[in-house]
Structures are given as C-alpha cells and as structure tokens.
Short mmCIF file of C-alpha atoms in Angstrom, two decimals:
data_model
loop_
_atom_site.label_atom_id
_atom_site.label_comp_id
_atom_site.label_asym_id
_atom_site.label_seq_id
_atom_site.Cartn_x
_atom_site.Cartn_y
_atom_site.Cartn_z
CA SER D 1 9.81 -5.04 30.06
CA THR D 2 9.99 -3.27 26.70
CA GLY D 3 10.66 -0.03 28.54
CA SER D 4 14.11 -1.11 29.47
CA ARG D 5 15.06 -1.77 25.86
CA PRO D 6 16.64 0.85 23.58
CA SER D 7 13.98 3.03 21.90
CA ARG D 8 13.64 2.70 18.14
CA VAL D 9 12.28 6.17 17.88
CA GLY D 10 13.89 9.42 19.06
CA GLN D 11 12.11 11.80 21.46
CA ASP D 12 11.22 13.96 18.53
CA GLY D 13 9.58 11.00 16.79
CA ALA D 14 12.30 10.84 14.12
CA CYS D 15 12.85 7.28 12.77
CA THR D 16 16.36 7.93 11.35
CA TRP D 17 19.69 6.13 11.71
CA HIS D 18 20.48 8.39 14.59
CA HIS D 19 17.77 6.74 16.76
CA LEU D 20 17.20 3.28 15.31
CA ASP D 21 18.59 0.29 17.16
CA VAL D 22 21.86 -1.35 15.99
CA GLY D 23 20.59 -4.61 14.51
CA GLY D 24 22.13 -7.98 13.63
CA ASP D 25 24.73 -10.23 15.22
CA CYS D 26 27.24 -8.18 17.17
CA ARG D 27 30.01 -10.64 16.35
CA TYR D 28 29.95 -9.11 12.83
CA TRP D 29 29.63 -5.45 13.83
CA PRO D 30 32.23 -2.95 12.84
CA VAL D 31 33.69 -0.47 15.33
CA SER D 32 31.10 2.17 14.42
CA ALA D 33 28.19 -0.11 15.31
CA TRP D 34 29.72 -0.74 18.76
CA VAL D 35 30.18 3.08 19.27
CA GLN D 36 26.53 3.73 18.17
CA PHE D 37 25.31 1.03 20.57
CA LEU D 38 27.33 2.20 23.55
CA LEU D 39 27.69 5.96 23.13
CA GLY D 40 25.03 6.92 20.63
CA TRP D 41 24.84 8.97 17.42
CA THR D 42 26.44 12.15 18.79
CA GLU D 43 29.73 10.18 19.25
CA LEU D 44 29.55 9.03 15.66
CA ASP D 45 28.77 12.43 14.46
CA ALA D 46 31.92 13.76 16.16
CA HIS D 47 34.07 11.17 14.45
CA PRO D 48 33.47 11.32 10.66
CA PRO D 49 35.20 7.91 9.83
CA TRP D 50 32.84 6.14 12.22
CA ARG D 51 29.86 7.95 10.96
CA TYR D 52 30.70 7.26 7.31
CA GLU D 53 31.34 3.52 8.07
CA TYR D 54 28.12 3.22 10.00
CA GLN D 55 26.05 4.89 7.31
CA THR D 56 27.53 3.13 4.25
CA GLN D 57 29.67 0.06 5.08
CA LEU D 58 27.81 -2.18 7.47
CA ASP D 59 27.14 -4.91 4.92
CA LEU D 60 30.70 -4.73 3.51
CA HIS D 61 32.20 -5.44 6.91
CA SER D 62 29.77 -8.22 7.97
CA PHE D 63 30.23 -9.97 4.58
CA GLY D 64 34.01 -9.61 4.91
CA LEU D 65 33.97 -11.20 8.45
CA THR D 66 31.71 -13.99 7.19
CA ALA D 67 34.01 -14.72 4.24
CA LEU D 68 37.08 -14.75 6.51
CA GLN D 69 35.32 -17.14 8.94
CA VAL D 70 34.55 -19.50 6.09
CA VAL D 71 38.12 -19.44 4.88
CA VAL D 72 39.66 -20.00 8.30
CA ASP D 73 37.27 -22.81 9.16
CA MET D 74 38.08 -24.55 5.87
CA LEU D 75 41.83 -24.39 6.24
CA PRO D 76 43.79 -27.25 7.85
CA PRO D 77 45.04 -26.87 11.46
CA SER D 78 47.90 -24.64 12.11
CA LEU D 79 51.00 -25.64 10.10
CA SER D 80 53.46 -23.32 11.77
CA ASP D 81 56.44 -25.11 13.33
CA PRO D 82 58.84 -22.92 15.34
CA GLY D 83 61.57 -25.52 14.82
CA THR D 84 61.65 -25.35 11.03
CA THR D 85 63.87 -23.11 8.97
CA GLN D 86 62.43 -19.92 7.55
CA ASP D 87 62.20 -21.00 3.96
CA GLU D 88 59.60 -19.64 1.67
CA LEU D 89 57.01 -22.34 2.46
CA SER D 90 57.57 -21.92 6.19
CA VAL D 91 56.99 -18.17 5.77
CA LEU D 92 53.69 -18.98 4.09
CA SER D 93 52.51 -21.42 6.66
CA SER D 94 53.55 -19.00 9.46
CA ALA D 95 51.57 -16.19 7.84
CA VAL D 96 48.48 -18.45 7.50
CA SER D 97 48.83 -19.70 11.03
CA ALA D 98 49.09 -16.14 12.34
CA LEU D 99 45.83 -15.21 10.52
CA GLN D 100 44.12 -18.36 12.06
CA SER D 101 45.39 -17.29 15.44
CA GLN D 102 44.12 -13.72 15.06
CA TRP D 103 40.73 -14.91 13.97
CA ASP D 104 40.49 -17.31 16.96
CA HIS D 105 41.42 -14.41 19.32
CA TYR D 106 38.77 -12.14 17.72
CA TRP D 107 36.00 -14.82 17.88
CA ALA D 108 36.85 -15.78 21.51
CA THR D 109 36.45 -12.10 22.44
CA VAL D 110 33.30 -11.29 20.70
CA SER D 111 31.36 -14.44 21.41
CA PRO D 112 30.92 -13.81 25.12
CA LEU D 113 29.88 -10.19 24.34
CA HIS D 114 27.23 -11.62 22.00
CA GLY D 115 26.05 -13.99 24.73
CA ARG D 116 25.68 -11.17 27.28
CA LEU D 117 23.86 -8.92 24.74
CA MET D 118 21.37 -11.69 23.79
CA ASP D 119 20.81 -12.53 27.43
CA THR D 120 19.90 -8.90 28.17
CA PHE D 121 17.59 -8.79 25.18
CA HIS D 122 15.66 -12.06 25.86
CA ASN D 123 15.40 -11.65 29.61
CA GLY D 124 14.55 -7.97 29.79
CA GLY D 125 17.79 -6.98 31.43
CA ASP D 126 19.01 -3.48 32.03
CA TRP D 127 20.65 -2.09 28.91
CA ASP D 128 22.25 0.78 30.69
CA VAL D 129 24.01 -1.57 33.10
CA LEU D 130 25.28 -3.68 30.22
CA LYS D 131 26.49 -0.65 28.28
CA THR D 132 28.28 0.67 31.42
CA GLN D 133 30.04 -2.63 31.85
CA PHE D 134 31.08 -2.74 28.12
CA LEU D 135 32.34 0.85 28.35
CA ASP D 136 34.39 0.01 31.54
CA GLN D 137 35.93 -2.81 29.56
CA ASN D 138 36.68 -0.55 26.58
CA VAL D 139 34.93 -3.02 24.29
CA HIS D 140 34.91 -0.75 21.31
CA GLY D 141 38.54 -0.04 21.66
CA THR D 142 39.35 -3.77 21.98
CA ILE D 143 37.29 -4.53 18.88
CA ALA D 144 39.12 -1.89 16.90
CA ALA D 145 42.46 -3.27 17.83
CA LEU D 146 41.48 -6.87 16.98
CA LEU D 147 40.06 -5.78 13.52
CA ARG D 148 43.33 -3.96 12.83
CA ALA D 149 45.28 -7.06 13.60
CA LEU D 150 42.98 -9.19 11.42
CA ARG D 151 43.38 -6.84 8.45
CA SER D 152 47.13 -6.70 8.82
CA SER D 153 47.22 -10.53 8.90
CA LEU D 154 45.07 -10.73 5.71
CA LEU D 155 47.42 -8.32 3.96
CA GLU D 156 50.44 -10.27 5.07
CA VAL D 157 49.13 -13.56 3.76
CA ALA D 158 48.25 -11.84 0.45
CA ARG D 159 51.74 -10.46 0.24
CA VAL D 160 53.43 -13.80 0.85
CA CYS D 161 51.17 -15.50 -1.69
CA ARG D 162 52.08 -12.96 -4.35
CA ARG D 163 55.78 -13.95 -3.88
CA ARG D 164 55.07 -17.48 -5.33
CA PRO D 165 56.60 -19.30 -2.32
CA GLY D 166 58.26 -22.55 -3.24
CA GLY D 167 57.36 -21.87 -6.93
CA LEU D 168 53.66 -22.23 -6.16
CA ASP D 169 51.22 -20.15 -8.19
CA LEU D 170 49.19 -18.60 -5.40
CA ARG D 171 47.85 -15.53 -7.35
CA GLU D 172 44.23 -16.66 -6.76
CA ALA D 173 44.89 -17.06 -3.04
CA ALA D 174 46.57 -13.59 -2.98
CA GLY D 175 43.41 -12.11 -4.59
CA LEU D 176 41.15 -13.87 -2.09
CA PHE D 177 42.90 -12.59 0.97
CA ALA D 178 43.39 -9.07 -0.46
CA ALA D 179 39.73 -8.89 -1.41
CA ILE D 180 38.63 -9.89 2.13
CA SER D 181 40.96 -7.24 3.55
CA MET D 182 39.05 -4.70 1.45
CA LEU D 183 35.79 -5.72 3.21
CA VAL D 184 36.92 -5.80 6.78
CA ASN D 185 36.81 -2.27 8.26
CA THR D 186 38.77 -0.84 11.07
CA GLY D 187 36.80 2.40 11.49
CA GLU D 188 39.84 4.54 10.53
CA GLY D 189 38.53 5.80 7.18
CA GLU D 190 41.08 4.13 4.91
CA ASP D 191 38.80 4.36 1.93
CA CYS D 192 35.46 6.07 1.49
CA SER D 193 34.29 4.14 -1.70
CA HIS D 194 31.08 2.23 -1.22
CA GLY D 195 28.18 0.69 -3.01
CA PRO D 196 28.64 -0.57 -6.57
CA ARG D 197 32.15 0.97 -6.75
CA ARG D 198 33.45 -0.93 -3.69
CA TRP D 199 31.82 -4.30 -4.82
CA MET D 200 33.33 -3.86 -8.30
CA ASP D 201 36.78 -3.16 -6.76
CA VAL D 202 36.47 -6.37 -4.74
CA THR D 203 35.50 -8.26 -7.94
CA ARG D 204 38.59 -6.87 -9.78
CA VAL D 205 40.87 -8.03 -6.99
CA LEU D 206 39.43 -11.50 -6.93
CA GLY D 207 40.02 -11.52 -10.69
CA GLY D 208 43.74 -10.76 -10.18
CA ALA D 209 44.04 -6.96 -10.00
CA ASP D 210 46.50 -5.51 -7.62
CA ARG D 211 44.70 -4.06 -4.59
CA ASP D 212 47.18 -1.21 -4.36
CA SER D 213 46.62 -0.21 -7.95
CA LEU D 214 42.95 0.62 -7.48
CA GLN D 215 41.83 4.18 -7.47
CA THR D 216 40.50 4.79 -3.96
CA SER D 217 39.16 7.93 -2.44
CA PRO D 218 40.52 9.16 0.89
CA LEU D 219 37.98 10.00 3.57
CA SER D 220 38.72 13.66 3.22
CA ALA D 221 37.42 13.56 -0.37
CA CYS D 222 34.03 12.29 0.58
CA ASN D 223 30.88 14.32 1.31
CA LEU D 224 30.73 13.21 4.92
CA HIS D 225 27.72 15.34 5.71
CA THR D 226 25.48 13.69 3.16
CA ASN D 227 22.47 12.18 4.87
CA VAL D 228 22.39 8.48 3.95
CA ALA D 229 18.87 7.03 4.27
CA SER D 230 19.60 3.37 4.96
CA THR D 231 22.15 1.75 7.26
CA ALA D 232 21.22 -1.85 6.38
CA SER D 233 22.61 -2.12 2.82
CA THR D 234 25.49 -0.23 1.31
CA ALA D 235 24.12 -0.87 -2.21
CA SER D 236 20.83 0.77 -1.27
CA THR D 237 22.44 3.87 0.21
CA SER D 238 23.73 5.33 -3.02
CA ASN D 239 21.77 5.91 -6.18
CA GLN D 240 24.59 7.87 -7.89
CA LYS D 241 25.93 6.74 -11.23
CA VAL D 242 29.45 5.26 -10.95
CA GLY D 243 31.81 4.00 -13.53
CA ASP D 244 35.00 2.05 -13.84
CA SER D 245 38.45 3.62 -14.14
CA ALA D 246 37.77 4.52 -17.80
CA GLY D 247 34.46 6.17 -16.96
CA ARG D 248 32.28 3.42 -18.28
CA PRO D 249 29.15 2.70 -16.28
CA LEU D 250 29.41 -0.34 -14.06
CA ARG D 251 26.94 -3.10 -14.83
CA PRO D 252 24.67 -3.94 -11.85
CA GLN D 253 25.16 -7.49 -10.75
CA SER D 254 22.20 -9.88 -10.93
CA GLY D 255 21.45 -12.53 -8.41
CA ASP D 256 22.82 -15.16 -10.75
CA ASP D 257 26.12 -13.13 -11.13
CA MET D 258 26.52 -13.01 -7.33
CA MET D 259 25.75 -16.77 -6.96
CA SER D 260 28.37 -17.55 -9.55
CA GLN D 261 30.90 -15.50 -7.77
CA LEU D 262 30.18 -17.06 -4.45
CA SER D 263 30.43 -20.47 -5.97
CA HIS D 264 33.80 -19.54 -7.40
CA LEU D 265 34.86 -18.19 -4.06
CA LYS D 266 34.06 -21.57 -2.49
CA ASP D 267 36.11 -23.34 -5.19
CA ARG D 268 39.02 -21.08 -4.43
CA VAL D 269 38.81 -21.82 -0.65
CA ASP D 270 38.62 -25.54 -1.37
CA TRP D 271 41.67 -25.28 -3.56
CA LEU D 272 43.60 -23.30 -0.98
CA ALA D 273 42.63 -25.75 1.75
CA ARG D 274 44.03 -28.61 -0.39
CA GLU D 275 47.24 -26.71 -1.08
CA MET D 276 47.80 -26.04 2.62
CA ALA D 277 47.06 -29.58 3.52
CA SER D 278 49.49 -30.80 0.83
CA LEU D 279 52.12 -28.44 2.22
CA GLY D 280 51.63 -30.00 5.68
CA ASP D 281 52.04 -33.52 4.28
CA LYS D 282 55.29 -32.56 2.41
CA ARG D 283 56.74 -31.03 5.55
CA GLY D 284 55.74 -33.94 7.58
CA ASP D 285 57.48 -36.35 5.05
CA ALA D 286 60.57 -34.19 5.09
CA ALA D 287 60.77 -34.25 8.87
CA ALA D 288 60.45 -38.06 8.87
#
C-alpha cells in the first residue's frame, strides 16, 4: 500500500528538500543521500558537510560515479602481477588494478542494497524494517569508507600518470582521473564549490590544469545556512554570478559544448584502454 511508502510531503504540508523522497538509483547516491534516506533531514542539518553535499552536489557525484564506471568497464582486465619488479610501468598497472578492484568492491556492495530497496518499493514492503536493517549494517558508514577508497585510488592513478612512467605521455589520462576524483564526493566537505564554478574547474583539469592549483573554497567559507531550492541539479541551485580566477564571467555551456566534451572524454578512455592493453602485451612478450 502507498501508506507504507515514505511521504513526499511533511506533516506541515511543506514540499521542501527536507521532506521529499530521495530519488534515483541508490548505487549512485552520495553519503548524504543515504543519511537522508535512513535518518532524515535532521541528521543532515546537524552535519553541515552532508547537508551541503545533499543540497548542491547530487548531480556531480552521480556523474562522477557514472564516468568512473565507464572508464573501469573499458579498461582491459587487471594487469597487476605480484611477481614482477616494481618498475615504473608495473607501478602504473598496479595503481590501475587497485582502482579496478576498489570499483568492483563498491559495486558488489551497493548492488544488493539497490535490489532490496527496489523490491521494497515494487512489492509494497515495510520501509521502516528496511531502514532498520540498513542502519544495523551501518550502510551509510560502509558507503562512506568505500567512496574514500575510490577517491584515493583515483588520485593515486592520476599521480602515477603525471610521473610519465616508462616515458609515456599520460598527461591526458592524469587529467581524466583527477577530474573524476573532483566529482566523486565523500561527504567530508573537502570543497564547497558547486554549479558552474565546479564544472568549469573539472573542464580545466581535463584540459591539463593541475587539480591542486585550483582555487577551492573550504566548507567553512560557505554559507551553509543558505536555503537551496533544488536537490536535483547542481547547476539549477545557484543563480549567482561566478567568474574564473581572473574575475571574468564564466560562459555557460550549451548542449553542443557538453556533447563535444563527452565525445572527447570517450576518445580519451578509448586511448587509455589501448595504452593499457599495449602495456599488457609488452609485459607478456617480455615474460616469454
């Protein structure tokens, strides 16, 4: 019955983010969405990094996980071989393999949770029972730890690629992994930039800028008590004017601009997959 499902409207009739259901595929939720689903808005309100993430960064996180999934799925199977020497190419393959392993662990954890949630939704199950089970399993804590591990692995691959292992020019690959790491949130309030500013920073990193050189705003510098109207789209939550590091207004991206960037991203992933496959062939020939 519909009475057993979470209410989309609060008791006072308010249709705000505090009372609306958490939507979308839970496999792509950030930590804050799990907290909202399991514990409600009061818990988010008591933890500003979670609240800020939930109000402004849902699309950033889901897009980042989707991009990471595409990259991992297009890479060749694990190239790591514990028996090889730790030369530069072996370090690269080990870092990539560690990222693949972390993603597999994350996906294997969230997929059963998604199945249970969808079963409750479609079959009119008891949401309170499901939430109690998830809380007993510390689901939100587990997800937070897995996302921290994913982000750490992304940054490690980017770091290794920047070192030009084996003389390879992997600057584009370094930019790709660094950019994805900017999108995957851990709920710890590393950076409070959002909307056009965050997307522009991601574009800069994809274009070769050093992630660590970007001007970011710590969570303490943000107005955490600002009421954000929409939780569905980061870009739609802020109408403030933003500019680049020189104060120039940022040009809004058109649909054609975004499609062009996504096409270029696919080309980069294709290229990286070929490089990693070639690396595996070379190591196989050397071993023979």
